[in-house]
Amino acid sequence: MAQAKKDSHYISAKESRRIAAENRKITRAFEKKKARRNVNESEYLTKMADDGNIVEFDNLHTYFYTDVGTVKAVDGITFSIPEGSIVGVVGESGCGKSVTSLSLMQLVQGPAGQIASGSIRFKASDGKVYDVAKMPTAAMNKIRGKEMAMIFQEPMTSLNPVFKIGQQLDEVMLLHTPGATKEQAKARSIEMLGLVGISDGERIYNQFPHELSGGMRQRVMIAMALECNPRLIVADEPTTALDVTIQAQILDLLRDIKTKINGSIMLITHDLGVIAEMADYVVVMYAGRVIEQGTAKEIFDHPMHPYTIGLQKSKPMVNQSVERLYSIPGAVPNPVDLPNYCYFRDRCDRRCPACNGDYPEIRTVAGTHRVACHLYEPEDKGGAK
Amino acid sequence: MSEFDYGLPFVEEPDDIIVLKHLTKHFPIKTNLFGKVLVSVKAVNDVSIKVKKGTTLGVVGESGCGKTTMGRTMLRLYDVTSGEIIYKGLDLSRLSTQELRKLLPKEEKFAALRANGGREELLEALAVTGVNINDVPRSAMRKLRPDLQIIFQDPYSSLSPRLTIGSIISEAVEEHHIVPKNEVREYVLKIMKECGLQPYYYDRYPHEFSGGQRQRICIARALALNPKIVICDEPVSALDVSIQAQIINLLKDLQEQRGITYVFISHDLSVVKHISTDVAVMYLGSLMEKAPTDAIFDKPLHPYTKALLSAVPVPDPNVKMNRIILEGDIPSPANPPAGCKFHTRCRECMEVCKSVEPNLVEYEPEHFVACHLYQKETNDVPQTPTEKNG
């Protein structure tokens, strides 16, 4: 793929057609597998590695088979979400954080986007552990929205403009609760609107999305996510499109909700401030891989990976002033043909000879703190170099 | 207009480059059969600000507070409803003597000069008084455009996909005869280099670039005309943190080299703090507070500014902010609340706030605030919220 003229990322039409044909073969097989009906449960039931977790990503690969080559949007990530905690995933655009969450919900845009390998283990409320990566769509539909729910970035575009708020909220309940009546659904919807701080739920219930402000729409999205008492909420940039004052309201609400439903939240954002405020655990991603993970304290007090350090230094802060902002030189590498050395090497200011070698394995440096960088030796070999 | 009878809250100084006097911009949304405006969106309401040469004015506020409208009105992309936008130090030598005459303020003392002043005298007089950009005829406005430039928020939609980078930047350079025709390419390459763009980008198209690079192209396009004033309308909001820092540093460097004055519009307070010398806080079309950056961030006066500052998340889990969470949403600018516009969400709302709109006053030197808490004499203790003065 794209080997002929690697430097210019140029692909001839003939080459592109060949790749497209190949991709069709691959993606068709994936789609067929997902579309099967009446699959025996045993095929996708599995066991958790650690029973205290609600979600475990295990060496997950999500690829996009495009006509210019395979984009490895998520390239072997491993992390877990402990029950009752908020895990923040942070990274720049294109680092694969959204694709990770979409993989978990099995909402990656097919047929080009496919979970190529790895597993995502999810523990449902009845104690069963599902491997989302292997689940057929029909089975997935039963737990998506019920056991895990998602809050999307753009409240403006993720609500259907032609249906009233009420109809969209009721749908969740009617789909997932067998035997639920419309009256029950309505009562539940209005209750949920109250829970997210909308005082006149009755009125909002009969309104259309365009009649609401951005903050209100995001509240409706959250209400929709809460409809079936999910155990896990995936919030993909829930406040990016909102003003700071509204952002503060929504973050406050999310924290509240977490204690009320006693669930876990996977929070995806590019804003380090939001992460610091909300998350118990932080996962830093870069070009489709996890480069550093640990508790919020570890990541913010002792960042180790040069990228994490650079990211923190490059953010201007309200409570301190610097003469000149630190900026990470260069840009994220092209995701179609990533190098076989550390993806951050060309932008890194702490390069060492080892960096010319293979991509660094992620290693545990202290307790829960793990980092993928040659500068640090694994814990058992004794601290940093 | 009677409501504008009271004077400006500040005194004009010679080194001010922009002076806004009671700037107001309303957009009609409903008219009756005869074209009389029944309902209008009051996007910018009686804003008076001055900006010193070579400094950066940061304009912050929530979406819908009128900060973008203000920026665009300042460039005369919209015509004002009322008020004046005065620029000093623009290059007026491009205008004809006839046009210069029209630009003189309509005051008695300029009557003689207008009637039979020479070109040199006119230019001299205008350098002192400044030019009200609303008096400039359309034809002459084009000649002033090089001095006033804008960088738009979205680098994805503000570059024509059909033009190469070279032609995007050189288009205006040729139009305004900045350099002789045979030197345009060389000049454009020089500007591109200053903005951190490689020379071989010249013949490429915008879709080949990332957001950060496109924003550099937008900056290069604005700077190629040697502007005196650049309005930056959320130039970094669409970019990633690490790219944001690159662009902010670039803007700062260029300001140092060329002495450009920026009006930096943003909703991100931390970015504004970093780049600005003065900050203006807007809410629902009105100016709430204006002060030097340090004063605003260290000692905010207006309750809205306080709430806005406390809502910014700090990237440090050890800092627990004492957060002021504002209730509800920003009211509709078509039907703003009476009295102080912020009173519906204000914690320290008093009776007087509901009926009387506070004036912008200089509470401390250079620190302007429009709030009833600070309306008394400067040496007075501000009223506590419990003291109702209805």
PDB file of C-alpha atoms in Angstrom, chain A residues 151-379:
ATOM      1  CA  ILE A 151     -23.765  11.530  24.611  1.00  0.00           C
ATOM      2  CA  PHE A 152     -22.562  13.032  21.370  1.00  0.00           C
ATOM      3  CA  GLN A 153     -20.519  16.113  20.738  1.00  0.00           C
ATOM      4  CA  GLU A 154     -22.928  18.074  18.619  1.00  0.00           C
ATOM      5  CA  PRO A 155     -26.288  18.407  20.290  1.00  0.00           C
ATOM      6  CA  MET A 156     -27.332  20.456  17.274  1.00  0.00           C
ATOM      7  CA  THR A 157     -26.930  17.599  14.825  1.00  0.00           C
ATOM      8  CA  SER A 158     -27.517  14.510  16.924  1.00  0.00           C
ATOM      9  CA  LEU A 159     -31.162  15.211  17.661  1.00  0.00           C
ATOM     10  CA  ASN A 160     -33.603  14.554  14.852  1.00  0.00           C
ATOM     11  CA  PRO A 161     -35.038  17.900  13.748  1.00  0.00           C
ATOM     12  CA  VAL A 162     -38.369  16.509  12.516  1.00  0.00           C
ATOM     13  CA  PHE A 163     -39.417  14.751  15.719  1.00  0.00           C
ATOM     14  CA  LYS A 164     -40.448  16.358  18.976  1.00  0.00           C
ATOM     15  CA  ILE A 165     -38.145  15.974  21.960  1.00  0.00           C
ATOM     16  CA  GLY A 166     -40.758  13.786  23.643  1.00  0.00           C
ATOM     17  CA  GLN A 167     -40.998  11.316  20.788  1.00  0.00           C
ATOM     18  CA  GLN A 168     -37.249  10.935  20.650  1.00  0.00           C
ATOM     19  CA  LEU A 169     -37.025  10.348  24.382  1.00  0.00           C
ATOM     20  CA  ASP A 170     -39.910   7.881  24.486  1.00  0.00           C
ATOM     21  CA  GLU A 171     -38.404   5.811  21.715  1.00  0.00           C
ATOM     22  CA  VAL A 172     -35.531   4.689  23.946  1.00  0.00           C
ATOM     23  CA  MET A 173     -37.845   3.357  26.618  1.00  0.00           C
ATOM     24  CA  LEU A 174     -40.328   1.787  24.181  1.00  0.00           C
ATOM     25  CA  LEU A 175     -37.514  -0.038  22.395  1.00  0.00           C
ATOM     26  CA  HIS A 176     -35.754  -1.443  25.402  1.00  0.00           C
ATOM     27  CA  THR A 177     -38.513  -2.155  27.889  1.00  0.00           C
ATOM     28  CA  PRO A 178     -40.837  -4.867  26.638  1.00  0.00           C
ATOM     29  CA  GLY A 179     -44.454  -4.126  27.443  1.00  0.00           C
ATOM     30  CA  ALA A 180     -43.931  -0.447  28.254  1.00  0.00           C
ATOM     31  CA  THR A 181     -46.889   1.737  27.392  1.00  0.00           C
ATOM     32  CA  LYS A 182     -46.713   5.173  25.869  1.00  0.00           C
ATOM     33  CA  GLU A 183     -47.958   6.717  29.114  1.00  0.00           C
ATOM     34  CA  GLN A 184     -45.203   5.055  31.090  1.00  0.00           C
ATOM     35  CA  ALA A 185     -42.645   6.210  28.558  1.00  0.00           C
ATOM     36  CA  LYS A 186     -43.894   9.768  28.744  1.00  0.00           C
ATOM     37  CA  ALA A 187     -43.814   9.792  32.525  1.00  0.00           C
ATOM     38  CA  ARG A 188     -40.292   8.422  32.454  1.00  0.00           C
ATOM     39  CA  SER A 189     -39.161  10.979  29.863  1.00  0.00           C
ATOM     40  CA  ILE A 190     -40.492  13.886  31.871  1.00  0.00           C
ATOM     41  CA  GLU A 191     -38.891  12.463  34.997  1.00  0.00           C
ATOM     42  CA  MET A 192     -35.567  12.260  33.187  1.00  0.00           C
ATOM     43  CA  LEU A 193     -35.892  15.831  31.921  1.00  0.00           C
ATOM     44  CA  GLY A 194     -36.371  16.861  35.522  1.00  0.00           C
ATOM     45  CA  LEU A 195     -33.288  14.904  36.541  1.00  0.00           C
ATOM     46  CA  VAL A 196     -31.096  16.842  34.121  1.00  0.00           C
ATOM     47  CA  GLY A 197     -32.313  20.146  35.492  1.00  0.00           C
ATOM     48  CA  ILE A 198     -35.065  21.055  33.036  1.00  0.00           C
ATOM     49  CA  SER A 199     -37.791  22.355  35.306  1.00  0.00           C
ATOM     50  CA  ASP A 200     -40.667  22.541  32.830  1.00  0.00           C
ATOM     51  CA  GLY A 201     -40.234  19.109  31.279  1.00  0.00           C
ATOM     52  CA  GLU A 202     -43.862  18.998  30.212  1.00  0.00           C
ATOM     53  CA  ARG A 203     -43.341  21.954  27.855  1.00  0.00           C
ATOM     54  CA  ILE A 204     -39.963  20.813  26.529  1.00  0.00           C
ATOM     55  CA  TYR A 205     -41.483  17.388  25.891  1.00  0.00           C
ATOM     56  CA  ASN A 206     -43.662  18.929  23.196  1.00  0.00           C
ATOM     57  CA  GLN A 207     -41.023  21.103  21.602  1.00  0.00           C
ATOM     58  CA  PHE A 208     -38.772  20.553  18.631  1.00  0.00           C
ATOM     59  CA  PRO A 209     -34.963  20.540  18.958  1.00  0.00           C
ATOM     60  CA  HIS A 210     -34.563  23.824  17.074  1.00  0.00           C
ATOM     61  CA  GLU A 211     -36.549  25.630  19.743  1.00  0.00           C
ATOM     62  CA  LEU A 212     -33.930  24.864  22.380  1.00  0.00           C
ATOM     63  CA  SER A 213     -30.550  26.435  23.055  1.00  0.00           C
ATOM     64  CA  GLY A 214     -27.315  24.445  22.837  1.00  0.00           C
ATOM     65  CA  GLY A 215     -27.133  23.848  26.577  1.00  0.00           C
ATOM     66  CA  MET A 216     -30.738  22.662  26.702  1.00  0.00           C
ATOM     67  CA  ARG A 217     -30.186  20.302  23.783  1.00  0.00           C
ATOM     68  CA  GLN A 218     -27.195  18.804  25.513  1.00  0.00           C
ATOM     69  CA  ARG A 219     -29.365  18.293  28.597  1.00  0.00           C
ATOM     70  CA  VAL A 220     -31.931  16.524  26.434  1.00  0.00           C
ATOM     71  CA  MET A 221     -29.154  14.310  25.049  1.00  0.00           C
ATOM     72  CA  ILE A 222     -28.123  13.436  28.585  1.00  0.00           C
ATOM     73  CA  ALA A 223     -31.742  12.760  29.553  1.00  0.00           C
ATOM     74  CA  MET A 224     -31.996  10.454  26.562  1.00  0.00           C
ATOM     75  CA  ALA A 225     -28.870   8.616  27.612  1.00  0.00           C
ATOM     76  CA  LEU A 226     -30.245   8.147  31.127  1.00  0.00           C
ATOM     77  CA  GLU A 227     -33.627   6.854  30.021  1.00  0.00           C
ATOM     78  CA  CYS A 228     -32.869   3.159  30.648  1.00  0.00           C
ATOM     79  CA  ASN A 229     -30.589   3.546  33.665  1.00  0.00           C
ATOM     80  CA  PRO A 230     -27.420   2.632  31.806  1.00  0.00           C
ATOM     81  CA  ARG A 231     -24.396   1.429  33.739  1.00  0.00           C
ATOM     82  CA  LEU A 232     -21.990   3.213  31.465  1.00  0.00           C
ATOM     83  CA  ILE A 233     -22.244   6.613  29.835  1.00  0.00           C
ATOM     84  CA  VAL A 234     -19.893   7.405  26.999  1.00  0.00           C
ATOM     85  CA  ALA A 235     -19.626  11.164  26.659  1.00  0.00           C
ATOM     86  CA  ASP A 236     -17.869  12.146  23.445  1.00  0.00           C
ATOM     87  CA  GLU A 237     -16.825  15.786  23.820  1.00  0.00           C
ATOM     88  CA  PRO A 238     -20.047  16.642  25.634  1.00  0.00           C
ATOM     89  CA  THR A 239     -19.145  20.282  26.193  1.00  0.00           C
ATOM     90  CA  THR A 240     -16.955  21.219  23.241  1.00  0.00           C
ATOM     91  CA  ALA A 241     -19.737  23.007  21.394  1.00  0.00           C
ATOM     92  CA  LEU A 242     -20.871  24.911  24.479  1.00  0.00           C
ATOM     93  CA  ASP A 243     -19.899  28.137  26.216  1.00  0.00           C
ATOM     94  CA  VAL A 244     -17.818  28.007  29.374  1.00  0.00           C
ATOM     95  CA  THR A 245     -20.697  28.952  31.639  1.00  0.00           C
ATOM     96  CA  ILE A 246     -22.925  26.284  30.098  1.00  0.00           C
ATOM     97  CA  GLN A 247     -19.999  23.846  30.133  1.00  0.00           C
ATOM     98  CA  ALA A 248     -19.716  24.330  33.892  1.00  0.00           C
ATOM     99  CA  GLN A 249     -23.425  23.543  34.231  1.00  0.00           C
ATOM    100  CA  ILE A 250     -23.184  20.388  32.142  1.00  0.00           C
ATOM    101  CA  LEU A 251     -20.055  19.060  33.871  1.00  0.00           C
ATOM    102  CA  ASP A 252     -21.705  19.660  37.215  1.00  0.00           C
ATOM    103  CA  LEU A 253     -24.729  17.761  35.971  1.00  0.00           C
ATOM    104  CA  LEU A 254     -22.653  14.825  34.711  1.00  0.00           C
ATOM    105  CA  ARG A 255     -20.942  14.483  38.092  1.00  0.00           C
ATOM    106  CA  ASP A 256     -24.320  14.585  39.808  1.00  0.00           C
ATOM    107  CA  ILE A 257     -25.781  12.009  37.465  1.00  0.00           C
ATOM    108  CA  LYS A 258     -22.892   9.651  38.026  1.00  0.00           C
ATOM    109  CA  THR A 259     -23.605   9.441  41.725  1.00  0.00           C
ATOM    110  CA  LYS A 260     -27.353   9.203  41.122  1.00  0.00           C
ATOM    111  CA  ILE A 261     -27.206   6.262  38.724  1.00  0.00           C
ATOM    112  CA  ASN A 262     -24.127   4.790  40.364  1.00  0.00           C
ATOM    113  CA  GLY A 263     -22.552   4.195  36.999  1.00  0.00           C
ATOM    114  CA  SER A 264     -19.311   4.874  35.188  1.00  0.00           C
ATOM    115  CA  ILE A 265     -18.470   7.530  32.645  1.00  0.00           C
ATOM    116  CA  MET A 266     -16.022   7.411  29.793  1.00  0.00           C
ATOM    117  CA  LEU A 267     -15.313  11.047  29.042  1.00  0.00           C
ATOM    118  CA  ILE A 268     -13.673  11.928  25.766  1.00  0.00           C
ATOM    119  CA  THR A 269     -12.334  15.419  25.318  1.00  0.00           C
ATOM    120  CA  HIS A 270      -9.413  17.411  24.014  1.00  0.00           C
ATOM    121  CA  ASP A 271      -9.610  19.871  26.890  1.00  0.00           C
ATOM    122  CA  LEU A 272      -7.116  19.057  29.636  1.00  0.00           C
ATOM    123  CA  GLY A 273      -9.007  21.358  31.965  1.00  0.00           C
ATOM    124  CA  VAL A 274     -12.189  19.336  31.691  1.00  0.00           C
ATOM    125  CA  ILE A 275     -10.239  16.115  32.225  1.00  0.00           C
ATOM    126  CA  ALA A 276      -8.485  17.448  35.317  1.00  0.00           C
ATOM    127  CA  GLU A 277     -11.754  18.470  36.794  1.00  0.00           C
ATOM    128  CA  MET A 278     -13.753  15.344  36.072  1.00  0.00           C
ATOM    129  CA  ALA A 279     -11.621  12.282  35.613  1.00  0.00           C
ATOM    130  CA  ASP A 280     -10.336   9.750  38.137  1.00  0.00           C
ATOM    131  CA  TYR A 281      -8.219   8.001  35.520  1.00  0.00           C
ATOM    132  CA  VAL A 282      -6.697   9.550  32.421  1.00  0.00           C
ATOM    133  CA  VAL A 283      -5.736   7.925  29.140  1.00  0.00           C
ATOM    134  CA  VAL A 284      -3.650  10.016  26.753  1.00  0.00           C
ATOM    135  CA  MET A 285      -3.847   8.955  23.112  1.00  0.00           C
ATOM    136  CA  TYR A 286      -1.685   9.902  20.178  1.00  0.00           C
ATOM    137  CA  ALA A 287      -2.028   8.667  16.591  1.00  0.00           C
ATOM    138  CA  GLY A 288      -4.242   5.740  17.514  1.00  0.00           C
ATOM    139  CA  ARG A 289      -2.264   4.471  20.469  1.00  0.00           C
ATOM    140  CA  VAL A 290      -2.298   4.978  24.199  1.00  0.00           C
ATOM    141  CA  ILE A 291       0.927   6.733  25.104  1.00  0.00           C
ATOM    142  CA  GLU A 292       0.314   7.342  28.775  1.00  0.00           C
ATOM    143  CA  GLN A 293      -2.241   6.331  31.343  1.00  0.00           C
ATOM    144  CA  GLY A 294      -2.693   6.626  35.072  1.00  0.00           C
ATOM    145  CA  THR A 295      -4.720   8.385  37.716  1.00  0.00           C
ATOM    146  CA  ALA A 296      -5.472  12.061  37.147  1.00  0.00           C
ATOM    147  CA  LYS A 297      -2.997  12.983  39.871  1.00  0.00           C
ATOM    148  CA  GLU A 298      -0.197  10.986  38.262  1.00  0.00           C
ATOM    149  CA  ILE A 299      -0.802  12.390  34.815  1.00  0.00           C
ATOM    150  CA  PHE A 300      -1.107  16.018  35.865  1.00  0.00           C
ATOM    151  CA  ASP A 301       1.490  16.102  38.635  1.00  0.00           C
ATOM    152  CA  HIS A 302       4.103  13.854  37.040  1.00  0.00           C
ATOM    153  CA  PRO A 303       3.491  13.726  33.313  1.00  0.00           C
ATOM    154  CA  MET A 304       6.145  11.518  31.725  1.00  0.00           C
ATOM    155  CA  HIS A 305       5.630  11.199  27.999  1.00  0.00           C
ATOM    156  CA  PRO A 306       7.094  14.210  26.169  1.00  0.00           C
ATOM    157  CA  TYR A 307       3.797  14.593  24.333  1.00  0.00           C
ATOM    158  CA  THR A 308       1.780  14.822  27.548  1.00  0.00           C
ATOM    159  CA  ILE A 309       4.277  17.315  28.941  1.00  0.00           C
ATOM    160  CA  GLY A 310       4.138  19.359  25.720  1.00  0.00           C
ATOM    161  CA  LEU A 311       0.365  19.302  25.687  1.00  0.00           C
ATOM    162  CA  GLN A 312       0.220  20.654  29.216  1.00  0.00           C
ATOM    163  CA  LYS A 313       2.784  23.332  28.558  1.00  0.00           C
ATOM    164  CA  SER A 314       1.127  24.501  25.359  1.00  0.00           C
ATOM    165  CA  LYS A 315      -2.193  25.242  26.998  1.00  0.00           C
ATOM    166  CA  PRO A 316      -2.467  28.830  28.181  1.00  0.00           C
ATOM    167  CA  MET A 317      -3.868  28.961  31.673  1.00  0.00           C
ATOM    168  CA  VAL A 318      -6.070  31.514  33.378  1.00  0.00           C
ATOM    169  CA  ASN A 319      -4.277  31.337  36.688  1.00  0.00           C
ATOM    170  CA  GLN A 320      -0.735  31.833  35.475  1.00  0.00           C
ATOM    171  CA  SER A 321       1.024  33.753  32.760  1.00  0.00           C
ATOM    172  CA  VAL A 322       3.970  32.832  30.585  1.00  0.00           C
ATOM    173  CA  GLU A 323       5.795  35.075  28.167  1.00  0.00           C
ATOM    174  CA  ARG A 324       5.695  32.608  25.318  1.00  0.00           C
ATOM    175  CA  LEU A 325       3.665  29.476  24.924  1.00  0.00           C
ATOM    176  CA  TYR A 326       5.460  26.214  24.416  1.00  0.00           C
ATOM    177  CA  SER A 327       4.413  24.702  21.129  1.00  0.00           C
ATOM    178  CA  ILE A 328       4.978  21.166  19.943  1.00  0.00           C
ATOM    179  CA  PRO A 329       6.623  21.519  16.532  1.00  0.00           C
ATOM    180  CA  GLY A 330       5.245  19.796  13.457  1.00  0.00           C
ATOM    181  CA  ALA A 331       1.990  17.925  13.110  1.00  0.00           C
ATOM    182  CA  VAL A 332       0.503  14.480  13.689  1.00  0.00           C
ATOM    183  CA  PRO A 333       1.908  11.913  11.214  1.00  0.00           C
ATOM    184  CA  ASN A 334      -0.192  10.750   8.285  1.00  0.00           C
ATOM    185  CA  PRO A 335      -2.379   7.914   9.581  1.00  0.00           C
ATOM    186  CA  VAL A 336      -2.202   5.955   6.321  1.00  0.00           C
ATOM    187  CA  ASP A 337       1.438   4.969   6.549  1.00  0.00           C
ATOM    188  CA  LEU A 338       2.676   5.410  10.053  1.00  0.00           C
ATOM    189  CA  PRO A 339       6.385   4.887  10.681  1.00  0.00           C
ATOM    190  CA  ASN A 340       7.639   1.817  12.531  1.00  0.00           C
ATOM    191  CA  TYR A 341       9.466   3.881  15.140  1.00  0.00           C
ATOM    192  CA  CYS A 342       7.820   5.979  17.854  1.00  0.00           C
ATOM    193  CA  TYR A 343       5.120   8.106  16.166  1.00  0.00           C
ATOM    194  CA  PHE A 344       6.108  11.089  18.264  1.00  0.00           C
ATOM    195  CA  ARG A 345       9.820  10.917  17.509  1.00  0.00           C
ATOM    196  CA  ASP A 346       9.865  13.593  14.827  1.00  0.00           C
ATOM    197  CA  ARG A 347       8.150  16.117  17.097  1.00  0.00           C
ATOM    198  CA  CYS A 348       9.900  15.118  20.300  1.00  0.00           C
ATOM    199  CA  ASP A 349      12.463  17.342  22.009  1.00  0.00           C
ATOM    200  CA  ARG A 350      13.893  14.526  24.127  1.00  0.00           C
ATOM    201  CA  ARG A 351      14.875  12.103  21.382  1.00  0.00           C
ATOM    202  CA  CYS A 352      17.398   9.424  22.300  1.00  0.00           C
ATOM    203  CA  PRO A 353      19.126   6.732  20.228  1.00  0.00           C
ATOM    204  CA  ALA A 354      16.608   4.124  21.348  1.00  0.00           C
ATOM    205  CA  CYS A 355      13.855   6.123  19.635  1.00  0.00           C
ATOM    206  CA  ASN A 356      15.152   5.051  16.234  1.00  0.00           C
ATOM    207  CA  GLY A 357      14.246   1.502  17.153  1.00  0.00           C
ATOM    208  CA  ASP A 358      10.834  -0.117  17.377  1.00  0.00           C
ATOM    209  CA  TYR A 359       7.711   1.556  18.651  1.00  0.00           C
ATOM    210  CA  PRO A 360       8.086   1.599  22.456  1.00  0.00           C
ATOM    211  CA  GLU A 361       5.978  -0.905  24.352  1.00  0.00           C
ATOM    212  CA  ILE A 362       3.717   0.588  26.990  1.00  0.00           C
ATOM    213  CA  ARG A 363       5.373  -0.026  30.327  1.00  0.00           C
ATOM    214  CA  THR A 364       4.356   0.344  33.957  1.00  0.00           C
ATOM    215  CA  VAL A 365       6.544   2.886  35.701  1.00  0.00           C
ATOM    216  CA  ALA A 366       4.823   3.256  39.042  1.00  0.00           C
ATOM    217  CA  GLY A 367       1.649   1.651  40.362  1.00  0.00           C
ATOM    218  CA  THR A 368      -1.065   2.489  37.879  1.00  0.00           C
ATOM    219  CA  HIS A 369       1.075   4.855  35.841  1.00  0.00           C
ATOM    220  CA  ARG A 370       1.977   3.458  32.418  1.00  0.00           C
ATOM    221  CA  VAL A 371       3.808   5.182  29.617  1.00  0.00           C
ATOM    222  CA  ALA A 372       4.961   4.247  26.115  1.00  0.00           C
ATOM    223  CA  CYS A 373       8.342   5.936  25.852  1.00  0.00           C
ATOM    224  CA  HIS A 374      11.921   4.753  25.629  1.00  0.00           C
ATOM    225  CA  LEU A 375      13.001   7.301  28.212  1.00  0.00           C
ATOM    226  CA  TYR A 376      11.519   5.304  31.035  1.00  0.00           C
ATOM    227  CA  GLU A 377      12.476   1.846  32.192  1.00  0.00           C
ATOM    228  CA  PRO A 378       9.753  -0.492  33.453  1.00  0.00           C
ATOM    229  CA  GLU A 379       9.269  -0.431  37.199  1.00  0.00           C
TER     230      GLU A 379
END
